Amino acid sequence: MSQVFVGMPTLPAHGSGNLFATESFPEAAHHELRNGQLRSNLRHATTSIREKRAHVVGELPDWEDLRSAGSATKEAVMAGLPALLEQFEANFTARGGIIHWARDAAEANRIVESLIREQDTDEVVKVKSMATQEIGLNEYLEDRGIHAFETDLAELIVQLGHDKPSHILVPAIHKNRSQIRDIFLKEMQDVDPNLSNDPRELAMAARAHLRRKFLSAKVAISGANFALADTGTLGVVESEGNGRMCLTLPETLITVMGIEKLLPHAEDLEVFMQLLPRSSTGERMNPYTSFWTGVTEDDGPQNVHLVLLDNGRTAALADVHGRSALHCIRCSACMNVCPVYERTGGHAYGSTYPGPIGAILSPLMTGIQAEENNSLPYASSLCGACYDVCPVKINIPEILVHLRGEDVDARRGKPRLPSEMDLMMKGVQWAFSSGARLGLLEKALPLGKLAAGPDKKIKRLPGHLAGGWTSSRDIPAPPTQSFRDWWAKEHGNGTTDSSGKAK
Amino acid sequence: MEAREEILGRIRSAISDGPAAPEVPRAYRRTADLEPNQVLEMLVDRLEDYKATVDRVQAADLPRTIAGLLAQATSYVVPHGLPAEWLDHDTLRADDRRLTDAPGSRLTVEQLDGISVVTSSAVSIAESGTIILDGSPAQGRRAISLVPDHHVCVVPASSIVQLLPEALPRIDPTHPLTWISGPSATSDIELERVEGVHGPRNLDVIIVTDL
């Protein structure tokens, strides 16, 4: 029993919404990989953003010191979360903001809907937000007759294309400029039919399309990058100015934010506002960042709400080996360096959170046994590139291995047919359990040479597992004799004298 | 149980193993290591990299510079607290193009749409090319530096610091803050940066060397 045990243990409350792989990762990856256009778009985009990030990170002589400060700050936040949330709540409320708490996706959606209804409107403008994507807010509102207009360019592309985001920073990373032009021509009623695929022209078309919405919207919905406990301040980091529009012009602002986004002090921004922009867009600073503290008289929204969302975060927090996944500041650097993500793209992960961080965050929030999420921790070669770039030093490979263990434990004792791997392991167990058995098997080595043929390579093994392995590799032909045979021939029967020399 | 109590209870239960809160190591740079003129040059370099235009002038030349940047403007807005001497120029005195946004006589978004705006700024960070507005009377409320299409932003040299950690003690985080690093931009199409989306598409910065 733990000595610091407080109160009754509760079962982890898992998250719901868009957090699930709907088919296993290998199956999803299989069909995504067939899309040559997708792979070429992804390679281009991830290569260029990796270079930009490396350049601006290399400029700072104290990058590793900033990472260490960021990591320790987040660890301290998790250790003191209840008090920090209460402190934030008191400060935000004292300045005229209103806080709502949501246990899961459904509760958060209901709260947001009722706040919109109070303003007597059926249209809202939205700033890009991972939390609202996670809870499926747009779909929920649409089903109830409320239209949510995404105003971030990439989110607009995804929304107009009836598509799903595939990257947390650049949700339309899987689309190239010509595909985007085609979506605009088809879905924007007011667009110039001679629109070219020049990114500047496409961005201007989006500006014109959204301008009237911004200037007339009564309600805006946002996420938040940071919440400062000691002042009750919220912050949104963005590029285009759509965020400033939503955070400034409408009378009502509803923000949905995960409970883990807190920072203890306003001064912590000196660390995180260096780590985040350089890690995410590879810029020294993003063009626009807005901070607001409750209501400011005569400036900006006068009805300011915040929905604090759990939705499985407490379940992740309860996992001692996985809780540091909640340190994530959603920069997306891990996606851009991941050799698996670069090839499969974000849709293969199913969840709102793709890439290496998604492969740990989704199963931590939903439980390893939910739908196909147990396949996500295997979507990695454990190369460690994600850990190297993570601005808050989340040891993603270690958590992936931990979750693979959870998966194996969860399956233990369940009746099922033995897999190919089980059978191979059984065979190895039999062979390695005695020298005589191994010796017997070694007698078959010349057969391998025979199978390899004149070019001395075995090109194809039978079965799904071994066959899969040889589908992209050759195995060199085995030697005609084993090491033990060679030793016996050279040194008698393998015994040595006290000097180590063979007798 | 209310959601608030239930969530706080879940959190307490999740951390019932009592994880320690580590001391935050602050070994990163918190004080400038460049001379003031190098810091100013760095800010100019960063802003120009973001495709902002930068003028360096003495206070005596500020009105003429502002007048030049507004020469093409059909209309412009100033916050009520903008120092009057900044607009002390033949083409700006008694200028019927000028709108003033003041408490009690706020401009509408329709009036602000597409015009120019002149504001001051609170503090600027050279290393990242960032100008911070804090809503004080010479900067105005947030909408006036957002809805116009052309922002003329005055940066007193004394408000420039090299590093972000030097900037934060100079501002009150509970004021509505806008951090501006170049004109609005997007990289959403093939990661190619395009300047000028929803915020002002043109940003002209005037650094006043003796203010």
PDB file of C-alpha atoms in Angstrom, chain A residues 2 4-6 8-10 13 44-45 48-49 52 59-62 65-66 68-69 72-73 75-76 78-82 85-86 89 95 101-103 107 151-154 157 169-173 175-178 180 198-200 202-204 206-207 210-211 214-215 228 231 233 239-242 244-245 247-249 259 266-271 273-274 278 283-293 296 298-301 308 310-311 314 317-318 320 323, chain B residues 1-30 33 42 45-47 49-51 101-106 109-110 112-115 125-135 140-149 151 163-169 171-201 203:
ATOM      1  CA  SER A   2       1.310   3.428  -0.844  1.00  0.00           C
ATOM      2  CA  VAL A   4       0.666   8.783   0.582  1.00  0.00           C
ATOM      3  CA  PHE A   5      -2.666   7.247  -0.273  1.00  0.00           C
ATOM      4  CA  VAL A   6      -5.441   9.837  -0.153  1.00  0.00           C
ATOM      5  CA  MET A   8     -10.736   6.084  -2.132  1.00  0.00           C
ATOM      6  CA  PRO A   9      -9.147   4.977  -5.402  1.00  0.00           C
ATOM      7  CA  THR A  10     -11.461   5.596  -8.341  1.00  0.00           C
ATOM      8  CA  ALA A  13     -12.519   7.746 -16.261  1.00  0.00           C
ATOM      9  CA  HIS A  44       7.629  17.684 -49.198  1.00  0.00           C
ATOM     10  CA  ALA A  45       5.904  19.251 -46.197  1.00  0.00           C
ATOM     11  CA  SER A  48      10.661  21.592 -45.331  1.00  0.00           C
ATOM     12  CA  ILE A  49       9.324  22.078 -41.800  1.00  0.00           C
ATOM     13  CA  LYS A  52      13.014  25.336 -40.729  1.00  0.00           C
ATOM     14  CA  GLU A  59      20.078  29.806 -33.353  1.00  0.00           C
ATOM     15  CA  LEU A  60      19.468  29.549 -29.619  1.00  0.00           C
ATOM     16  CA  PRO A  61      22.552  28.634 -27.565  1.00  0.00           C
ATOM     17  CA  ASP A  62      20.318  27.758 -24.592  1.00  0.00           C
ATOM     18  CA  ASP A  65      18.223  24.722 -20.984  1.00  0.00           C
ATOM     19  CA  LEU A  66      14.819  25.901 -22.200  1.00  0.00           C
ATOM     20  CA  SER A  68      14.819  21.353 -19.238  1.00  0.00           C
ATOM     21  CA  ALA A  69      12.906  24.297 -17.768  1.00  0.00           C
ATOM     22  CA  ALA A  72      10.323  20.571 -15.087  1.00  0.00           C
ATOM     23  CA  THR A  73       7.571  23.208 -15.202  1.00  0.00           C
ATOM     24  CA  GLU A  75       6.095  18.056 -14.156  1.00  0.00           C
ATOM     25  CA  ALA A  76       5.402  20.536 -11.373  1.00  0.00           C
ATOM     26  CA  MET A  78       0.942  17.753 -12.892  1.00  0.00           C
ATOM     27  CA  ALA A  79       2.097  17.336  -9.288  1.00  0.00           C
ATOM     28  CA  GLY A  80       0.103  20.360  -8.138  1.00  0.00           C
ATOM     29  CA  LEU A  81      -2.784  20.343 -10.586  1.00  0.00           C
ATOM     30  CA  PRO A  82      -5.782  20.561  -8.213  1.00  0.00           C
ATOM     31  CA  LEU A  85      -6.837  24.765 -11.242  1.00  0.00           C
ATOM     32  CA  GLU A  86      -8.509  26.290  -8.205  1.00  0.00           C
ATOM     33  CA  GLU A  89     -10.496  29.532 -11.476  1.00  0.00           C
ATOM     34  CA  ARG A  95     -12.050  39.248 -13.623  1.00  0.00           C
ATOM     35  CA  TRP A 101     -16.270  21.889 -15.952  1.00  0.00           C
ATOM     36  CA  ALA A 102     -16.819  18.990 -18.344  1.00  0.00           C
ATOM     37  CA  ARG A 103     -16.137  15.379 -17.410  1.00  0.00           C
ATOM     38  CA  GLU A 107     -20.805  17.116 -21.381  1.00  0.00           C
ATOM     39  CA  THR A 151     -11.507  30.207 -39.794  1.00  0.00           C
ATOM     40  CA  ASP A 152      -7.956  28.838 -39.814  1.00  0.00           C
ATOM     41  CA  LEU A 153      -6.988  28.371 -43.461  1.00  0.00           C
ATOM     42  CA  ALA A 154      -6.050  24.718 -43.119  1.00  0.00           C
ATOM     43  CA  ILE A 157      -9.699  23.549 -46.361  1.00  0.00           C
ATOM     44  CA  LEU A 169      -0.509  22.104 -36.773  1.00  0.00           C
ATOM     45  CA  VAL A 170      -1.128  21.912 -40.517  1.00  0.00           C
ATOM     46  CA  PRO A 171      -4.376  19.925 -40.690  1.00  0.00           C
ATOM     47  CA  ALA A 172      -4.405  19.995 -44.511  1.00  0.00           C
ATOM     48  CA  ILE A 173      -0.799  18.883 -44.871  1.00  0.00           C
ATOM     49  CA  LYS A 175      -3.397  18.288 -49.648  1.00  0.00           C
ATOM     50  CA  ASN A 176      -1.251  20.100 -52.190  1.00  0.00           C
ATOM     51  CA  ARG A 177      -2.003  23.498 -53.739  1.00  0.00           C
ATOM     52  CA  SER A 178      -3.866  22.149 -56.753  1.00  0.00           C
ATOM     53  CA  ILE A 180      -6.832  22.998 -52.427  1.00  0.00           C
ATOM     54  CA  ASP A 198      -0.678  30.087 -56.131  1.00  0.00           C
ATOM     55  CA  PRO A 199      -0.693  29.919 -52.294  1.00  0.00           C
ATOM     56  CA  ARG A 200      -1.019  33.731 -52.109  1.00  0.00           C
ATOM     57  CA  LEU A 202      -5.611  30.878 -52.341  1.00  0.00           C
ATOM     58  CA  ALA A 203      -4.979  32.678 -49.028  1.00  0.00           C
ATOM     59  CA  MET A 204      -6.620  35.854 -50.387  1.00  0.00           C
ATOM     60  CA  ALA A 206      -9.965  32.558 -47.920  1.00  0.00           C
ATOM     61  CA  ARG A 207      -9.645  36.106 -46.554  1.00  0.00           C
ATOM     62  CA  LEU A 210     -14.349  34.753 -44.179  1.00  0.00           C
ATOM     63  CA  ARG A 211     -14.270  38.553 -43.827  1.00  0.00           C
ATOM     64  CA  PHE A 214     -15.691  37.773 -38.757  1.00  0.00           C
ATOM     65  CA  LEU A 215     -17.252  41.202 -38.803  1.00  0.00           C
ATOM     66  CA  LEU A 228      -1.711  31.144 -16.313  1.00  0.00           C
ATOM     67  CA  THR A 231      -3.256  35.717 -13.090  1.00  0.00           C
ATOM     68  CA  THR A 233      -4.971  34.586 -18.119  1.00  0.00           C
ATOM     69  CA  SER A 239      -0.492  33.086 -37.481  1.00  0.00           C
ATOM     70  CA  GLU A 240      -3.233  34.387 -39.700  1.00  0.00           C
ATOM     71  CA  GLY A 241      -5.132  36.824 -37.516  1.00  0.00           C
ATOM     72  CA  ASN A 242      -8.257  34.668 -37.610  1.00  0.00           C
ATOM     73  CA  ARG A 244      -7.410  37.690 -33.093  1.00  0.00           C
ATOM     74  CA  MET A 245     -10.634  38.246 -35.046  1.00  0.00           C
ATOM     75  CA  LEU A 247     -10.978  36.577 -29.727  1.00  0.00           C
ATOM     76  CA  THR A 248     -11.672  40.296 -30.215  1.00  0.00           C
ATOM     77  CA  LEU A 249     -14.776  41.046 -32.283  1.00  0.00           C
ATOM     78  CA  ILE A 259      -7.187  20.734 -17.683  1.00  0.00           C
ATOM     79  CA  ALA A 266       2.943  34.379 -16.005  1.00  0.00           C
ATOM     80  CA  GLU A 267       6.742  34.344 -16.147  1.00  0.00           C
ATOM     81  CA  ASP A 268       6.651  30.737 -17.394  1.00  0.00           C
ATOM     82  CA  LEU A 269       5.718  32.213 -20.769  1.00  0.00           C
ATOM     83  CA  GLU A 270       9.363  33.246 -21.117  1.00  0.00           C
ATOM     84  CA  VAL A 271      10.134  29.549 -21.557  1.00  0.00           C
ATOM     85  CA  MET A 273       6.815  31.161 -25.874  1.00  0.00           C
ATOM     86  CA  GLN A 274      10.353  30.340 -26.958  1.00  0.00           C
ATOM     87  CA  ARG A 278      10.303  27.354 -32.884  1.00  0.00           C
ATOM     88  CA  GLU A 283       9.596  30.433 -36.823  1.00  0.00           C
ATOM     89  CA  ARG A 284      11.361  32.616 -34.275  1.00  0.00           C
ATOM     90  CA  MET A 285       7.890  33.687 -33.212  1.00  0.00           C
ATOM     91  CA  ASN A 286       4.453  33.110 -34.662  1.00  0.00           C
ATOM     92  CA  PRO A 287       2.892  36.263 -36.183  1.00  0.00           C
ATOM     93  CA  TYR A 288       0.183  36.754 -33.555  1.00  0.00           C
ATOM     94  CA  THR A 289      -0.369  35.744 -29.942  1.00  0.00           C
ATOM     95  CA  SER A 290      -3.311  36.985 -27.858  1.00  0.00           C
ATOM     96  CA  PHE A 291      -3.711  36.907 -24.089  1.00  0.00           C
ATOM     97  CA  TRP A 292      -6.875  37.806 -22.211  1.00  0.00           C
ATOM     98  CA  THR A 293      -7.826  37.735 -18.560  1.00  0.00           C
ATOM     99  CA  THR A 296     -11.790  43.760 -20.224  1.00  0.00           C
ATOM    100  CA  ASP A 298     -14.727  48.262 -23.515  1.00  0.00           C
ATOM    101  CA  ASP A 299     -12.262  45.930 -25.265  1.00  0.00           C
ATOM    102  CA  GLY A 300     -13.180  42.565 -26.750  1.00  0.00           C
ATOM    103  CA  PRO A 301     -15.873  40.035 -25.751  1.00  0.00           C
ATOM    104  CA  LEU A 308     -12.348  22.950 -18.554  1.00  0.00           C
ATOM    105  CA  ASP A 310     -11.180  16.187 -18.536  1.00  0.00           C
ATOM    106  CA  ASN A 311     -12.200  13.588 -21.169  1.00  0.00           C
ATOM    107  CA  THR A 314      -7.195  12.149 -15.498  1.00  0.00           C
ATOM    108  CA  LEU A 317      -2.515  11.265 -15.278  1.00  0.00           C
ATOM    109  CA  ALA A 318      -3.160   8.142 -13.221  1.00  0.00           C
ATOM    110  CA  VAL A 320       2.659   6.799 -13.459  1.00  0.00           C
ATOM    111  CA  ARG A 323       1.465  10.787 -17.320  1.00  0.00           C
TER     112      ARG A 323
ATOM    113  CA  MET B   1     -21.714  14.976  -7.908  1.00  0.00           C
ATOM    114  CA  GLU B   2     -20.976  18.236  -9.664  1.00  0.00           C
ATOM    115  CA  ALA B   3     -18.504  17.963 -12.535  1.00  0.00           C
ATOM    116  CA  ARG B   4     -16.066  20.299 -10.788  1.00  0.00           C
ATOM    117  CA  GLU B   5     -15.819  18.204  -7.631  1.00  0.00           C
ATOM    118  CA  GLU B   6     -15.733  14.984  -9.599  1.00  0.00           C
ATOM    119  CA  ILE B   7     -12.874  16.119 -11.844  1.00  0.00           C
ATOM    120  CA  LEU B   8     -10.855  17.517  -8.949  1.00  0.00           C
ATOM    121  CA  GLY B   9     -11.449  14.206  -7.134  1.00  0.00           C
ATOM    122  CA  ARG B  10     -10.263  12.249 -10.159  1.00  0.00           C
ATOM    123  CA  ILE B  11      -7.105  14.360 -10.331  1.00  0.00           C
ATOM    124  CA  ARG B  12      -6.354  13.885  -6.631  1.00  0.00           C
ATOM    125  CA  SER B  13      -6.841  10.168  -7.010  1.00  0.00           C
ATOM    126  CA  ALA B  14      -4.647  10.073 -10.154  1.00  0.00           C
ATOM    127  CA  ILE B  15      -1.741  11.705  -8.319  1.00  0.00           C
ATOM    128  CA  SER B  16      -2.270   9.892  -5.029  1.00  0.00           C
ATOM    129  CA  ASP B  17       1.218   8.411  -5.444  1.00  0.00           C
ATOM    130  CA  GLY B  18       2.437  11.924  -4.541  1.00  0.00           C
ATOM    131  CA  PRO B  19       4.686  12.863  -7.483  1.00  0.00           C
ATOM    132  CA  ALA B  20       7.276  15.461  -6.458  1.00  0.00           C
ATOM    133  CA  ALA B  21       7.230  18.938  -8.010  1.00  0.00           C
ATOM    134  CA  PRO B  22      10.793  19.507  -9.197  1.00  0.00           C
ATOM    135  CA  GLU B  23      12.602  22.820  -8.835  1.00  0.00           C
ATOM    136  CA  VAL B  24      12.545  24.460 -12.302  1.00  0.00           C
ATOM    137  CA  PRO B  25      16.119  24.892 -13.553  1.00  0.00           C
ATOM    138  CA  ARG B  26      16.422  28.376 -15.071  1.00  0.00           C
ATOM    139  CA  ALA B  27      19.830  28.108 -16.720  1.00  0.00           C
ATOM    140  CA  TYR B  28      18.588  29.733 -19.941  1.00  0.00           C
ATOM    141  CA  ARG B  29      19.568  33.316 -20.832  1.00  0.00           C
ATOM    142  CA  ARG B  30      17.608  35.932 -18.924  1.00  0.00           C
ATOM    143  CA  ASP B  33      24.554  39.922 -23.896  1.00  0.00           C
ATOM    144  CA  MET B  42      18.738  42.564 -34.494  1.00  0.00           C
ATOM    145  CA  ASP B  45      16.759  42.243 -39.140  1.00  0.00           C
ATOM    146  CA  ARG B  46      14.014  40.055 -37.658  1.00  0.00           C
ATOM    147  CA  LEU B  47      11.173  42.401 -38.617  1.00  0.00           C
ATOM    148  CA  ASP B  49      12.678  38.907 -42.335  1.00  0.00           C
ATOM    149  CA  TYR B  50       8.932  38.869 -41.531  1.00  0.00           C
ATOM    150  CA  LYS B  51       8.338  41.281 -44.459  1.00  0.00           C
ATOM    151  CA  ASP B 101     -11.154  55.787 -31.263  1.00  0.00           C
ATOM    152  CA  ALA B 102     -11.961  57.004 -27.759  1.00  0.00           C
ATOM    153  CA  PRO B 103     -13.937  55.790 -24.755  1.00  0.00           C
ATOM    154  CA  GLY B 104     -17.540  56.766 -25.355  1.00  0.00           C
ATOM    155  CA  SER B 105     -17.031  57.180 -29.110  1.00  0.00           C
ATOM    156  CA  ARG B 106     -15.927  53.794 -30.359  1.00  0.00           C
ATOM    157  CA  VAL B 109     -15.765  47.373 -37.379  1.00  0.00           C
ATOM    158  CA  GLU B 110     -17.242  48.672 -40.644  1.00  0.00           C
ATOM    159  CA  LEU B 112     -12.216  50.245 -39.291  1.00  0.00           C
ATOM    160  CA  ASP B 113     -12.350  47.777 -42.159  1.00  0.00           C
ATOM    161  CA  GLY B 114      -9.590  48.316 -44.698  1.00  0.00           C
ATOM    162  CA  ILE B 115      -8.220  51.645 -43.395  1.00  0.00           C
ATOM    163  CA  ILE B 125      11.835  41.695 -28.293  1.00  0.00           C
ATOM    164  CA  ALA B 126      14.740  41.768 -30.739  1.00  0.00           C
ATOM    165  CA  GLU B 127      15.630  38.093 -30.776  1.00  0.00           C
ATOM    166  CA  SER B 128      12.222  37.010 -32.026  1.00  0.00           C
ATOM    167  CA  GLY B 129      11.178  40.235 -33.779  1.00  0.00           C
ATOM    168  CA  THR B 130       8.129  40.620 -31.556  1.00  0.00           C
ATOM    169  CA  ILE B 131       6.221  43.820 -30.723  1.00  0.00           C
ATOM    170  CA  ILE B 132       3.835  43.668 -27.763  1.00  0.00           C
ATOM    171  CA  LEU B 133       0.744  45.884 -27.509  1.00  0.00           C
ATOM    172  CA  ASP B 134      -0.923  46.060 -24.082  1.00  0.00           C
ATOM    173  CA  GLY B 135      -4.013  48.150 -24.740  1.00  0.00           C
ATOM    174  CA  GLY B 140      -5.872  51.528 -28.054  1.00  0.00           C
ATOM    175  CA  ARG B 141      -8.230  48.625 -27.826  1.00  0.00           C
ATOM    176  CA  ARG B 142      -7.443  45.459 -29.747  1.00  0.00           C
ATOM    177  CA  ALA B 143      -9.873  45.926 -32.645  1.00  0.00           C
ATOM    178  CA  ILE B 144      -8.212  49.090 -33.984  1.00  0.00           C
ATOM    179  CA  SER B 145      -4.901  47.359 -34.682  1.00  0.00           C
ATOM    180  CA  LEU B 146      -6.669  44.319 -36.131  1.00  0.00           C
ATOM    181  CA  VAL B 147      -9.442  45.257 -38.553  1.00  0.00           C
ATOM    182  CA  PRO B 148      -7.500  47.898 -40.554  1.00  0.00           C
ATOM    183  CA  ASP B 149      -5.357  46.621 -43.418  1.00  0.00           C
ATOM    184  CA  HIS B 151      -0.632  49.153 -39.322  1.00  0.00           C
ATOM    185  CA  LEU B 163      15.364  38.572 -24.904  1.00  0.00           C
ATOM    186  CA  LEU B 164      11.843  37.478 -24.084  1.00  0.00           C
ATOM    187  CA  PRO B 165      12.626  37.000 -20.353  1.00  0.00           C
ATOM    188  CA  GLU B 166      13.596  40.696 -20.217  1.00  0.00           C
ATOM    189  CA  ALA B 167      10.284  41.770 -21.762  1.00  0.00           C
ATOM    190  CA  LEU B 168       7.763  40.085 -19.489  1.00  0.00           C
ATOM    191  CA  PRO B 169       8.505  42.118 -16.316  1.00  0.00           C
ATOM    192  CA  ILE B 171       4.074  44.260 -19.045  1.00  0.00           C
ATOM    193  CA  ASP B 172       1.010  43.449 -16.968  1.00  0.00           C
ATOM    194  CA  PRO B 173      -0.251  40.009 -18.040  1.00  0.00           C
ATOM    195  CA  THR B 174      -3.822  40.848 -17.030  1.00  0.00           C
ATOM    196  CA  HIS B 175      -4.076  43.544 -19.715  1.00  0.00           C
ATOM    197  CA  PRO B 176      -5.329  42.318 -23.082  1.00  0.00           C
ATOM    198  CA  LEU B 177      -2.043  41.574 -24.851  1.00  0.00           C
ATOM    199  CA  THR B 178      -1.315  41.226 -28.547  1.00  0.00           C
ATOM    200  CA  TRP B 179       2.115  39.989 -29.577  1.00  0.00           C
ATOM    201  CA  ILE B 180       2.876  40.870 -33.183  1.00  0.00           C
ATOM    202  CA  SER B 181       5.760  39.324 -35.131  1.00  0.00           C
ATOM    203  CA  GLY B 182       5.383  40.634 -38.651  1.00  0.00           C
ATOM    204  CA  PRO B 183       2.205  41.024 -40.668  1.00  0.00           C
ATOM    205  CA  SER B 184      -0.348  38.213 -40.495  1.00  0.00           C
ATOM    206  CA  ALA B 185       0.806  35.135 -42.368  1.00  0.00           C
ATOM    207  CA  THR B 186      -0.066  31.550 -43.128  1.00  0.00           C
ATOM    208  CA  SER B 187       2.007  28.495 -43.943  1.00  0.00           C
ATOM    209  CA  ASP B 188      -0.963  26.202 -44.368  1.00  0.00           C
ATOM    210  CA  ILE B 189      -0.474  25.524 -48.066  1.00  0.00           C
ATOM    211  CA  GLU B 190       2.538  23.267 -48.577  1.00  0.00           C
ATOM    212  CA  LEU B 191       4.302  25.035 -45.684  1.00  0.00           C
ATOM    213  CA  GLU B 192       4.917  28.023 -47.959  1.00  0.00           C
ATOM    214  CA  ARG B 193       4.698  31.302 -46.047  1.00  0.00           C
ATOM    215  CA  VAL B 194       2.232  33.852 -47.409  1.00  0.00           C
ATOM    216  CA  GLU B 195       2.110  37.227 -45.653  1.00  0.00           C
ATOM    217  CA  GLY B 196      -1.176  38.986 -45.138  1.00  0.00           C
ATOM    218  CA  VAL B 197      -4.284  36.985 -44.332  1.00  0.00           C
ATOM    219  CA  HIS B 198      -6.835  38.311 -41.821  1.00  0.00           C
ATOM    220  CA  GLY B 199      -4.891  40.822 -39.780  1.00  0.00           C
ATOM    221  CA  PRO B 200      -3.330  43.951 -41.324  1.00  0.00           C
ATOM    222  CA  ARG B 201      -1.557  42.835 -44.488  1.00  0.00           C
ATOM    223  CA  LEU B 203       3.042  46.375 -41.142  1.00  0.00           C
TER     224      LEU B 203
END
